[in-house]
PDB file of C-alpha atoms in Angstrom:
ATOM      1  CA  MET A   1      -2.417 191.303  -6.878  1.00  0.00           C
ATOM      2  CA  SER A   2      -1.140 188.047  -8.324  1.00  0.00           C
ATOM      3  CA  ALA A   3       0.692 187.331  -5.034  1.00  0.00           C
ATOM      4  CA  ALA A   4      -2.561 187.748  -3.058  1.00  0.00           C
ATOM      5  CA  ILE A   5      -4.407 185.436  -5.461  1.00  0.00           C
ATOM      6  CA  ALA A   6      -1.647 182.841  -5.165  1.00  0.00           C
ATOM      7  CA  GLU A   7      -1.739 183.075  -1.351  1.00  0.00           C
ATOM      8  CA  ASN A   8      -5.541 182.671  -1.368  1.00  0.00           C
ATOM      9  CA  LYS A   9      -5.242 179.595  -3.599  1.00  0.00           C
ATOM     10  CA  GLU A  10      -2.633 178.172  -1.231  1.00  0.00           C
ATOM     11  CA  LYS A  11      -5.021 178.616   1.725  1.00  0.00           C
ATOM     12  CA  LYS A  12      -7.821 176.930  -0.192  1.00  0.00           C
ATOM     13  CA  LYS A  13      -5.517 174.013  -1.002  1.00  0.00           C
ATOM     14  CA  PHE A  14      -4.623 173.618   2.686  1.00  0.00           C
ATOM     15  CA  TRP A  15      -8.193 173.997   4.022  1.00  0.00           C
ATOM     16  CA  THR A  16      -9.630 171.100   2.038  1.00  0.00           C
ATOM     17  CA  MET A  17     -12.978 169.407   2.691  1.00  0.00           C
ATOM     18  CA  LYS A  18     -11.166 166.388   4.159  1.00  0.00           C
ATOM     19  CA  ARG A  19      -9.295 168.556   6.679  1.00  0.00           C
ATOM     20  CA  LYS A  20     -12.482 170.424   7.602  1.00  0.00           C
ATOM     21  CA  ARG A  21     -14.176 167.080   8.202  1.00  0.00           C
ATOM     22  CA  LEU A  22     -11.300 165.850  10.377  1.00  0.00           C
ATOM     23  CA  CYS A  23     -11.316 169.065  12.433  1.00  0.00           C
ATOM     24  CA  PHE A  24     -15.046 168.728  12.998  1.00  0.00           C
ATOM     25  CA  ILE A  25     -14.734 165.071  14.044  1.00  0.00           C
ATOM     26  CA  TRP A  26     -11.870 165.751  16.483  1.00  0.00           C
ATOM     27  CA  GLY A  27     -13.689 168.803  17.814  1.00  0.00           C
ATOM     28  CA  MET A  28     -16.695 166.616  18.657  1.00  0.00           C
ATOM     29  CA  LEU A  29     -14.493 163.885  20.144  1.00  0.00           C
ATOM     30  CA  ALA A  30     -12.183 166.143  22.168  1.00  0.00           C
ATOM     31  CA  LEU A  31     -14.345 166.551  25.294  1.00  0.00           C
ATOM     32  CA  PRO A  32     -15.528 162.895  25.528  1.00  0.00           C
ATOM     33  CA  LEU A  33     -11.956 161.731  24.926  1.00  0.00           C
ATOM     34  CA  LEU A  34     -10.636 164.043  27.653  1.00  0.00           C
ATOM     35  CA  GLN A  35     -13.293 162.798  30.064  1.00  0.00           C
ATOM     36  CA  TRP A  36     -12.410 159.181  29.233  1.00  0.00           C
ATOM     37  CA  LEU A  37      -8.704 159.818  29.794  1.00  0.00           C
ATOM     38  CA  VAL A  38      -9.278 161.569  33.131  1.00  0.00           C
ATOM     39  CA  PHE A  39     -12.196 159.651  34.646  1.00  0.00           C
ATOM     40  CA  PHE A  40     -11.436 156.181  33.270  1.00  0.00           C
ATOM     41  CA  VAL A  41      -7.784 155.792  32.303  1.00  0.00           C
ATOM     42  CA  TYR A  42      -6.256 157.991  35.025  1.00  0.00           C
ATOM     43  CA  VAL A  43      -8.638 156.863  37.783  1.00  0.00           C
ATOM     44  CA  ASN A  44      -8.104 153.172  37.023  1.00  0.00           C
ATOM     45  CA  LEU A  45      -4.330 153.475  36.699  1.00  0.00           C
ATOM     46  CA  ASP A  46      -4.236 155.411  39.977  1.00  0.00           C
ATOM     47  CA  SER A  47      -6.363 152.706  41.637  1.00  0.00           C
ATOM     48  CA  ILE A  48      -3.996 149.978  40.432  1.00  0.00           C
ATOM     49  CA  ALA A  49      -1.000 151.919  41.753  1.00  0.00           C
ATOM     50  CA  MET A  50      -2.728 152.622  45.078  1.00  0.00           C
ATOM     51  CA  SER A  51      -3.536 148.925  45.561  1.00  0.00           C
ATOM     52  CA  PHE A  52       0.229 148.276  45.829  1.00  0.00           C
ATOM     53  CA  GLN A  53       0.769 151.023  48.403  1.00  0.00           C
ATOM     54  CA  GLN A  54       0.680 151.514  52.155  1.00  0.00           C
ATOM     55  CA  ILE A  55       0.385 155.228  52.907  1.00  0.00           C
ATOM     56  CA  ASP A  56       1.173 156.920  56.198  1.00  0.00           C
ATOM     57  CA  TYR A  57      -1.106 159.956  55.934  1.00  0.00           C
ATOM     58  CA  ALA A  58       0.509 161.682  58.907  1.00  0.00           C
ATOM     59  CA  SER A  59       3.992 161.771  57.378  1.00  0.00           C
ATOM     60  CA  GLY A  60       3.016 161.323  53.727  1.00  0.00           C
ATOM     61  CA  LYS A  61       5.338 158.317  53.422  1.00  0.00           C
ATOM     62  CA  VAL A  62       4.417 155.791  50.719  1.00  0.00           C
ATOM     63  CA  VAL A  63       5.594 152.181  50.885  1.00  0.00           C
ATOM     64  CA  TRP A  64       5.200 149.946  47.826  1.00  0.00           C
ATOM     65  CA  THR A  65       4.095 146.465  48.881  1.00  0.00           C
ATOM     66  CA  ILE A  66       1.836 143.516  48.030  1.00  0.00           C
ATOM     67  CA  ASP A  67       0.473 143.306  51.588  1.00  0.00           C
ATOM     68  CA  ASN A  68      -2.995 144.428  50.480  1.00  0.00           C
ATOM     69  CA  TYR A  69      -3.265 141.479  48.087  1.00  0.00           C
ATOM     70  CA  ALA A  70      -1.962 139.080  50.737  1.00  0.00           C
ATOM     71  CA  ARG A  71      -4.616 140.422  53.102  1.00  0.00           C
ATOM     72  CA  PHE A  72      -7.309 139.914  50.469  1.00  0.00           C
ATOM     73  CA  GLY A  73      -6.209 136.290  50.060  1.00  0.00           C
ATOM     74  CA  ARG A  74      -6.453 135.728  53.812  1.00  0.00           C
ATOM     75  CA  GLU A  75      -9.772 137.491  54.358  1.00  0.00           C
ATOM     76  CA  PHE A  76     -11.618 136.552  51.163  1.00  0.00           C
ATOM     77  CA  LYS A  77     -13.163 133.454  52.765  1.00  0.00           C
ATOM     78  CA  LEU A  78     -12.760 134.268  56.436  1.00  0.00           C
ATOM     79  CA  LEU A  79     -14.219 137.769  56.820  1.00  0.00           C
ATOM     80  CA  PRO A  80     -17.967 137.413  57.655  1.00  0.00           C
ATOM     81  CA  GLN A  81     -18.790 140.748  55.990  1.00  0.00           C
ATOM     82  CA  MET A  82     -17.090 139.567  52.797  1.00  0.00           C
ATOM     83  CA  ARG A  83     -19.043 136.306  52.677  1.00  0.00           C
ATOM     84  CA  ASN A  84     -22.328 138.112  53.262  1.00  0.00           C
ATOM     85  CA  ALA A  85     -21.537 140.766  50.636  1.00  0.00           C
ATOM     86  CA  ILE A  86     -20.703 138.106  48.027  1.00  0.00           C
ATOM     87  CA  LYS A  87     -23.885 136.145  48.809  1.00  0.00           C
ATOM     88  CA  ASN A  88     -26.061 139.272  48.536  1.00  0.00           C
ATOM     89  CA  SER A  89     -24.357 140.322  45.305  1.00  0.00           C
ATOM     90  CA  VAL A  90     -25.011 136.919  43.707  1.00  0.00           C
ATOM     91  CA  PHE A  91     -28.675 137.142  44.722  1.00  0.00           C
ATOM     92  CA  ALA A  92     -28.792 140.635  43.190  1.00  0.00           C
ATOM     93  CA  GLY A  93     -27.588 139.192  39.866  1.00  0.00           C
ATOM     94  CA  LEU A  94     -30.172 136.381  40.003  1.00  0.00           C
ATOM     95  CA  ASN A  95     -32.813 138.978  40.852  1.00  0.00           C
ATOM     96  CA  ASP A  96     -31.872 140.866  37.684  1.00  0.00           C
ATOM     97  CA  ALA A  97     -32.334 137.667  35.660  1.00  0.00           C
ATOM     98  CA  LEU A  98     -35.790 137.254  37.211  1.00  0.00           C
ATOM     99  CA  LEU A  99     -36.506 140.900  36.348  1.00  0.00           C
ATOM    100  CA  ALA A 100     -35.614 140.242  32.699  1.00  0.00           C
ATOM    101  CA  MET A 101     -38.003 137.275  32.500  1.00  0.00           C
ATOM    102  CA  ILE A 102     -40.848 139.158  34.208  1.00  0.00           C
ATOM    103  CA  SER A 103     -40.288 142.075  31.830  1.00  0.00           C
ATOM    104  CA  VAL A 104     -40.452 139.788  28.774  1.00  0.00           C
ATOM    105  CA  MET A 105     -43.762 138.322  29.914  1.00  0.00           C
ATOM    106  CA  LEU A 106     -45.246 141.743  30.675  1.00  0.00           C
ATOM    107  CA  ALA A 107     -44.019 143.185  27.365  1.00  0.00           C
ATOM    108  CA  TYR A 108     -45.604 140.239  25.546  1.00  0.00           C
ATOM    109  CA  ILE A 109     -48.903 140.675  27.410  1.00  0.00           C
ATOM    110  CA  PHE A 110     -48.968 144.376  26.471  1.00  0.00           C
ATOM    111  CA  TYR A 111     -48.156 143.440  22.871  1.00  0.00           C
ATOM    112  CA  LYS A 112     -51.190 141.133  22.790  1.00  0.00           C
ATOM    113  CA  LYS A 113     -53.373 144.170  23.558  1.00  0.00           C
ATOM    114  CA  VAL A 114     -54.959 142.821  26.725  1.00  0.00           C
ATOM    115  CA  PRO A 115     -57.639 145.032  28.361  1.00  0.00           C
ATOM    116  CA  GLY A 116     -56.178 147.762  30.583  1.00  0.00           C
ATOM    117  CA  ARG A 117     -52.716 147.562  29.005  1.00  0.00           C
ATOM    118  CA  GLY A 118     -52.438 151.371  28.822  1.00  0.00           C
ATOM    119  CA  PHE A 119     -53.057 151.758  32.553  1.00  0.00           C
ATOM    120  CA  PHE A 120     -50.604 149.008  33.472  1.00  0.00           C
ATOM    121  CA  ARG A 121     -47.945 150.469  31.173  1.00  0.00           C
ATOM    122  CA  ILE A 122     -48.160 153.746  33.097  1.00  0.00           C
ATOM    123  CA  VAL A 123     -48.087 151.940  36.464  1.00  0.00           C
ATOM    124  CA  PHE A 124     -44.981 149.925  35.561  1.00  0.00           C
ATOM    125  CA  PHE A 125     -43.138 152.772  33.822  1.00  0.00           C
ATOM    126  CA  LEU A 126     -43.886 155.446  36.446  1.00  0.00           C
ATOM    127  CA  PRO A 127     -40.947 154.494  38.738  1.00  0.00           C
ATOM    128  CA  SER A 128     -38.539 154.974  35.822  1.00  0.00           C
ATOM    129  CA  ILE A 129     -39.472 158.647  35.341  1.00  0.00           C
ATOM    130  CA  ILE A 130     -39.716 159.650  39.017  1.00  0.00           C
ATOM    131  CA  SER A 131     -36.571 160.686  40.903  1.00  0.00           C
ATOM    132  CA  ILE A 132     -34.998 157.675  42.603  1.00  0.00           C
ATOM    133  CA  VAL A 133     -34.796 159.600  45.903  1.00  0.00           C
ATOM    134  CA  VAL A 134     -38.535 160.396  45.846  1.00  0.00           C
ATOM    135  CA  TYR A 135     -39.437 156.853  44.900  1.00  0.00           C
ATOM    136  CA  THR A 136     -37.151 155.422  47.602  1.00  0.00           C
ATOM    137  CA  MET A 137     -38.797 157.604  50.253  1.00  0.00           C
ATOM    138  CA  ALA A 138     -42.251 156.441  49.111  1.00  0.00           C
ATOM    139  CA  TYR A 139     -41.144 152.802  49.162  1.00  0.00           C
ATOM    140  CA  LYS A 140     -39.662 153.103  52.663  1.00  0.00           C
ATOM    141  CA  TYR A 141     -42.846 154.782  53.909  1.00  0.00           C
ATOM    142  CA  MET A 142     -44.890 151.796  52.687  1.00  0.00           C
ATOM    143  CA  PHE A 143     -43.102 149.636  55.286  1.00  0.00           C
ATOM    144  CA  ALA A 144     -42.977 152.230  58.089  1.00  0.00           C
ATOM    145  CA  ASN A 145     -44.900 151.764  61.366  1.00  0.00           C
ATOM    146  CA  GLY A 146     -47.856 153.829  60.164  1.00  0.00           C
ATOM    147  CA  GLY A 147     -47.485 152.793  56.528  1.00  0.00           C
ATOM    148  CA  PRO A 148     -49.997 150.924  54.358  1.00  0.00           C
ATOM    149  CA  ILE A 149     -48.301 147.504  54.598  1.00  0.00           C
ATOM    150  CA  ASN A 150     -48.405 147.393  58.403  1.00  0.00           C
ATOM    151  CA  SER A 151     -51.958 148.774  58.419  1.00  0.00           C
ATOM    152  CA  LEU A 152     -53.139 146.055  56.024  1.00  0.00           C
ATOM    153  CA  LEU A 153     -51.453 143.324  58.072  1.00  0.00           C
ATOM    154  CA  GLN A 154     -53.059 144.625  61.259  1.00  0.00           C
ATOM    155  CA  LYS A 155     -56.471 144.700  59.583  1.00  0.00           C
ATOM    156  CA  ALA A 156     -55.843 141.118  58.469  1.00  0.00           C
ATOM    157  CA  GLY A 157     -55.472 140.135  62.126  1.00  0.00           C
ATOM    158  CA  MET A 158     -51.713 140.314  62.775  1.00  0.00           C
ATOM    159  CA  ARG A 159     -50.570 141.825  66.033  1.00  0.00           C
ATOM    160  CA  LEU A 160     -48.170 144.763  65.774  1.00  0.00           C
ATOM    161  CA  SER A 161     -45.592 142.825  67.811  1.00  0.00           C
ATOM    162  CA  ASP A 162     -45.636 140.022  65.203  1.00  0.00           C
ATOM    163  CA  ILE A 163     -45.022 142.351  62.246  1.00  0.00           C
ATOM    164  CA  PRO A 164     -41.321 142.478  61.249  1.00  0.00           C
ATOM    165  CA  LEU A 165     -39.346 145.707  61.500  1.00  0.00           C
ATOM    166  CA  TRP A 166     -38.796 145.337  57.743  1.00  0.00           C
ATOM    167  CA  PHE A 167     -35.751 147.506  56.993  1.00  0.00           C
ATOM    168  CA  GLY A 168     -34.683 147.149  60.629  1.00  0.00           C
ATOM    169  CA  ASP A 169     -34.820 143.339  60.445  1.00  0.00           C
ATOM    170  CA  LYS A 170     -31.661 141.642  59.157  1.00  0.00           C
ATOM    171  CA  HIS A 171     -33.734 138.831  57.622  1.00  0.00           C
ATOM    172  CA  TRP A 172     -35.966 141.235  55.655  1.00  0.00           C
ATOM    173  CA  ALA A 173     -33.736 144.201  54.785  1.00  0.00           C
ATOM    174  CA  PHE A 174     -32.052 142.793  51.671  1.00  0.00           C
ATOM    175  CA  ARG A 175     -35.204 140.989  50.518  1.00  0.00           C
ATOM    176  CA  LEU A 176     -36.972 144.348  50.413  1.00  0.00           C
ATOM    177  CA  VAL A 177     -34.074 145.783  48.407  1.00  0.00           C
ATOM    178  CA  LEU A 178     -34.517 143.001  45.829  1.00  0.00           C
ATOM    179  CA  ILE A 179     -38.285 143.607  45.650  1.00  0.00           C
ATOM    180  CA  TYR A 180     -37.574 147.324  45.170  1.00  0.00           C
ATOM    181  CA  CYS A 181     -35.226 146.517  42.258  1.00  0.00           C
ATOM    182  CA  LEU A 182     -37.932 144.418  40.606  1.00  0.00           C
ATOM    183  CA  TRP A 183     -40.498 147.164  41.033  1.00  0.00           C
ATOM    184  CA  VAL A 184     -38.330 150.030  39.815  1.00  0.00           C
ATOM    185  CA  GLY A 185     -36.586 148.143  37.008  1.00  0.00           C
ATOM    186  CA  THR A 186     -39.656 146.616  35.381  1.00  0.00           C
ATOM    187  CA  GLY A 187     -40.830 149.737  33.519  1.00  0.00           C
ATOM    188  CA  TYR A 188     -37.574 150.424  31.684  1.00  0.00           C
ATOM    189  CA  ASN A 189     -37.080 146.775  30.735  1.00  0.00           C
ATOM    190  CA  VAL A 190     -40.668 146.438  29.518  1.00  0.00           C
ATOM    191  CA  LEU A 191     -40.155 149.503  27.315  1.00  0.00           C
ATOM    192  CA  ILE A 192     -36.955 148.121  25.731  1.00  0.00           C
ATOM    193  CA  LEU A 193     -38.207 144.552  25.284  1.00  0.00           C
ATOM    194  CA  GLY A 194     -41.636 145.772  24.184  1.00  0.00           C
ATOM    195  CA  GLY A 195     -39.961 147.737  21.399  1.00  0.00           C
ATOM    196  CA  ALA A 196     -38.127 144.589  20.295  1.00  0.00           C
ATOM    197  CA  ILE A 197     -41.383 142.586  20.242  1.00  0.00           C
ATOM    198  CA  GLU A 198     -43.202 145.332  18.297  1.00  0.00           C
ATOM    199  CA  ASN A 199     -40.500 145.100  15.599  1.00  0.00           C
ATOM    200  CA  LEU A 200     -41.032 141.377  15.004  1.00  0.00           C
ATOM    201  CA  PRO A 201     -42.155 140.560  11.427  1.00  0.00           C
ATOM    202  CA  GLU A 202     -45.937 140.678  11.200  1.00  0.00           C
ATOM    203  CA  GLU A 203     -45.962 137.701   8.814  1.00  0.00           C
ATOM    204  CA  VAL A 204     -44.460 135.443  11.496  1.00  0.00           C
ATOM    205  CA  MET A 205     -46.974 136.508  14.134  1.00  0.00           C
ATOM    206  CA  GLU A 206     -49.867 136.191  11.670  1.00  0.00           C
ATOM    207  CA  TYR A 207     -48.708 132.712  10.683  1.00  0.00           C
ATOM    208  CA  SER A 208     -48.595 131.600  14.343  1.00  0.00           C
ATOM    209  CA  LYS A 209     -52.148 132.911  14.755  1.00  0.00           C
ATOM    210  CA  ILE A 210     -53.344 130.999  11.677  1.00  0.00           C
ATOM    211  CA  GLU A 211     -51.680 127.820  12.969  1.00  0.00           C
ATOM    212  CA  GLY A 212     -53.490 128.223  16.281  1.00  0.00           C
ATOM    213  CA  VAL A 213     -50.343 128.573  18.386  1.00  0.00           C
ATOM    214  CA  GLY A 214     -51.205 129.327  22.024  1.00  0.00           C
ATOM    215  CA  MET A 215     -49.862 132.386  23.852  1.00  0.00           C
ATOM    216  CA  LEU A 216     -47.467 130.402  26.054  1.00  0.00           C
ATOM    217  CA  ARG A 217     -45.997 128.465  23.145  1.00  0.00           C
ATOM    218  CA  GLU A 218     -45.790 131.612  21.028  1.00  0.00           C
ATOM    219  CA  LEU A 219     -43.907 133.404  23.799  1.00  0.00           C
ATOM    220  CA  PHE A 220     -41.302 130.701  24.431  1.00  0.00           C
ATOM    221  CA  GLN A 221     -40.892 129.239  20.931  1.00  0.00           C
ATOM    222  CA  ILE A 222     -41.302 132.307  18.724  1.00  0.00           C
ATOM    223  CA  VAL A 223     -41.031 135.615  20.589  1.00  0.00           C
ATOM    224  CA  ILE A 224     -38.150 134.903  23.005  1.00  0.00           C
ATOM    225  CA  PRO A 225     -35.888 133.272  20.346  1.00  0.00           C
ATOM    226  CA  MET A 226     -36.507 136.174  17.951  1.00  0.00           C
ATOM    227  CA  ILE A 227     -35.777 138.911  20.513  1.00  0.00           C
ATOM    228  CA  TRP A 228     -32.912 136.934  22.058  1.00  0.00           C
ATOM    229  CA  PRO A 229     -30.142 139.419  21.022  1.00  0.00           C
ATOM    230  CA  THR A 230     -31.944 142.162  22.983  1.00  0.00           C
ATOM    231  CA  LEU A 231     -32.682 139.838  25.897  1.00  0.00           C
ATOM    232  CA  ALA A 232     -29.049 138.659  25.934  1.00  0.00           C
ATOM    233  CA  VAL A 233     -27.920 142.195  26.783  1.00  0.00           C
ATOM    234  CA  SER A 234     -30.194 142.122  29.848  1.00  0.00           C
ATOM    235  CA  PHE A 235     -28.732 138.790  30.963  1.00  0.00           C
ATOM    236  CA  LEU A 236     -25.193 140.115  30.514  1.00  0.00           C
ATOM    237  CA  GLY A 237     -26.161 143.011  32.773  1.00  0.00           C
ATOM    238  CA  CYS A 238     -27.024 140.477  35.494  1.00  0.00           C
ATOM    239  CA  ILE A 239     -23.326 139.623  35.866  1.00  0.00           C
ATOM    240  CA  THR A 240     -22.270 143.262  36.095  1.00  0.00           C
ATOM    241  CA  THR A 241     -24.968 143.833  38.736  1.00  0.00           C
ATOM    242  CA  VAL A 242     -23.204 141.297  40.982  1.00  0.00           C
ATOM    243  CA  PHE A 243     -20.186 143.604  41.189  1.00  0.00           C
ATOM    244  CA  THR A 244     -21.793 147.049  40.879  1.00  0.00           C
ATOM    245  CA  MET A 245     -25.030 147.091  42.924  1.00  0.00           C
ATOM    246  CA  PHE A 246     -24.653 149.950  45.410  1.00  0.00           C
ATOM    247  CA  ILE A 247     -27.111 152.842  45.196  1.00  0.00           C
ATOM    248  CA  GLN A 248     -30.222 150.820  46.096  1.00  0.00           C
ATOM    249  CA  VAL A 249     -28.610 149.444  49.264  1.00  0.00           C
ATOM    250  CA  ASP A 250     -27.250 152.860  50.212  1.00  0.00           C
ATOM    251  CA  LEU A 251     -30.604 154.628  49.849  1.00  0.00           C
ATOM    252  CA  LEU A 252     -32.816 151.948  51.410  1.00  0.00           C
ATOM    253  CA  THR A 253     -30.832 150.295  54.207  1.00  0.00           C
ATOM    254  CA  GLU A 254     -27.357 151.887  54.452  1.00  0.00           C
ATOM    255  CA  GLY A 255     -25.973 148.381  54.803  1.00  0.00           C
ATOM    256  CA  GLY A 256     -28.814 147.093  56.971  1.00  0.00           C
ATOM    257  CA  PRO A 257     -28.752 145.860  60.583  1.00  0.00           C
ATOM    258  CA  ASP A 258     -25.471 144.008  61.273  1.00  0.00           C
ATOM    259  CA  GLN A 259     -24.497 144.961  57.687  1.00  0.00           C
ATOM    260  CA  SER A 260     -26.918 142.248  56.519  1.00  0.00           C
ATOM    261  CA  SER A 261     -27.712 143.917  53.181  1.00  0.00           C
ATOM    262  CA  GLN A 262     -24.172 144.800  52.106  1.00  0.00           C
ATOM    263  CA  THR A 263     -23.043 144.048  48.556  1.00  0.00           C
ATOM    264  CA  ILE A 264     -19.514 143.942  47.149  1.00  0.00           C
ATOM    265  CA  ALA A 265     -19.729 147.500  45.793  1.00  0.00           C
ATOM    266  CA  TYR A 266     -21.256 148.812  49.033  1.00  0.00           C
ATOM    267  CA  LEU A 267     -18.565 147.092  51.112  1.00  0.00           C
ATOM    268  CA  ILE A 268     -15.769 148.648  49.046  1.00  0.00           C
ATOM    269  CA  ASN A 269     -17.435 152.071  49.216  1.00  0.00           C
ATOM    270  CA  GLY A 270     -17.796 151.742  52.990  1.00  0.00           C
ATOM    271  CA  LEU A 271     -14.103 150.918  53.380  1.00  0.00           C
ATOM    272  CA  ILE A 272     -13.122 153.985  51.372  1.00  0.00           C
ATOM    273  CA  LYS A 273     -15.482 156.278  53.299  1.00  0.00           C
ATOM    274  CA  SER A 274     -14.590 155.004  56.760  1.00  0.00           C
ATOM    275  CA  SER A 275     -11.077 156.464  56.934  1.00  0.00           C
ATOM    276  CA  ASN A 276      -8.163 157.422  54.689  1.00  0.00           C
ATOM    277  CA  ALA A 277      -6.236 154.408  55.962  1.00  0.00           C
ATOM    278  CA  ASN A 278      -8.584 152.135  54.004  1.00  0.00           C
ATOM    279  CA  LEU A 279      -8.166 153.751  50.580  1.00  0.00           C
ATOM    280  CA  GLU A 280      -5.423 151.326  49.504  1.00  0.00           C
ATOM    281  CA  TRP A 281      -7.369 148.330  50.839  1.00  0.00           C
ATOM    282  CA  GLY A 282     -10.502 149.475  49.005  1.00  0.00           C
ATOM    283  CA  ALA A 283      -8.510 149.918  45.773  1.00  0.00           C
ATOM    284  CA  CYS A 284      -7.053 146.421  46.186  1.00  0.00           C
ATOM    285  CA  MET A 285     -10.513 144.903  46.685  1.00  0.00           C
ATOM    286  CA  GLY A 286     -11.797 146.709  43.602  1.00  0.00           C
ATOM    287  CA  ILE A 287      -8.931 145.358  41.466  1.00  0.00           C
ATOM    288  CA  CYS A 288      -9.319 141.808  42.829  1.00  0.00           C
ATOM    289  CA  PHE A 289     -13.046 141.688  42.171  1.00  0.00           C
ATOM    290  CA  THR A 290     -12.475 143.118  38.683  1.00  0.00           C
ATOM    291  CA  VAL A 291     -10.040 140.272  37.976  1.00  0.00           C
ATOM    292  CA  ILE A 292     -12.580 137.762  39.339  1.00  0.00           C
ATOM    293  CA  ALA A 293     -15.455 139.273  37.333  1.00  0.00           C
ATOM    294  CA  THR A 294     -13.679 139.584  33.975  1.00  0.00           C
ATOM    295  CA  PRO A 295     -13.573 135.844  33.050  1.00  0.00           C
ATOM    296  CA  PHE A 296     -17.269 135.434  33.923  1.00  0.00           C
ATOM    297  CA  ILE A 297     -18.243 138.427  31.779  1.00  0.00           C
ATOM    298  CA  VAL A 298     -16.053 137.320  28.844  1.00  0.00           C
ATOM    299  CA  VAL A 299     -17.383 133.728  28.915  1.00  0.00           C
ATOM    300  CA  ALA A 300     -20.981 134.929  29.289  1.00  0.00           C
ATOM    301  CA  ARG A 301     -20.504 137.346  26.390  1.00  0.00           C
ATOM    302  CA  LYS A 302     -19.123 134.575  24.164  1.00  0.00           C
ATOM    303  CA  LEU A 303     -21.980 132.210  25.027  1.00  0.00           C
ATOM    304  CA  LEU A 304     -24.624 134.884  24.512  1.00  0.00           C
ATOM    305  CA  ASP A 305     -23.046 135.918  21.194  1.00  0.00           C
ATOM    306  CA  LYS A 306     -23.142 132.302  19.996  1.00  0.00           C
ATOM    307  CA  THR A 307     -26.788 131.903  20.938  1.00  0.00           C
ATOM    308  CA  SER A 308     -27.597 135.283  19.364  1.00  0.00           C
ATOM    309  CA  GLU A 309     -26.190 134.031  16.040  1.00  0.00           C
ATOM    310  CA  LYS A 310     -28.634 131.100  16.095  1.00  0.00           C
ATOM    311  CA  PHE A 311     -31.648 133.206  17.025  1.00  0.00           C
ATOM    312  CA  GLY A 312     -32.872 136.666  16.083  1.00  0.00           C
ATOM    313  CA  PHE A 313     -33.765 137.881  12.643  1.00  0.00           C
TER     314      PHE A 313
END
């Protein structure tokens, strides 16, 4: 009897509250940690290794070499597709910055309780809750031959032969992708930035009203500085967009005529999909652009952090 009691006490000593807490924490972290190790650590390490390889898929022979990096150095400026992809990617980042500014202005207008704000909130947020595939199909239909855009232009007096092919026109394809990004992205950004504006101290906003501060001055001198930490995250996302924009191009244009709407991410994805022989080259491009992007992101983060310390509340 005494031995059983002693054994039970020993178990209680071992299974302390601290150990129970640790087991619970590690139990919750186990699956996310495993996913991170497999889908981030392993995938990235494998990509780095592959970028130094030339693989003969017929024989399975692997040759370790730096030829892929030498090729990247040669073709970075010379390959027309590369130049076009970089240009489009930069415009995509600038488009995201424009989206952030438009979203701030719309969020501020909704905050000021303008007439019809409820209706416009639904209109702007609707694309964010509809499936991207459905919304993409609707957007493409708008510019189809029998779509509303062409019909309106014809009613306005334009001949059908003068109307662009839109997604089939290399001058218009990527522009329409950028417009699509503005349209789809506005709702989510307005929701986030609107929440930040709603949380501003009422005393500050009341004081600006008493002082007779106009809406434009209030927006740029009071609201934007005070929500700057939230807005800074959006601007940081503009840099990542330069190197990651892919799905919009893939769904809307599939690269566009003469690959006119390619971005860096789409170009790399296309190289990987085209044939197994391009896997190592695609991995090399991914690593090189990561190295190029990292300093920009780090510097931008430092600058935005410094400005965030001055502003906000």
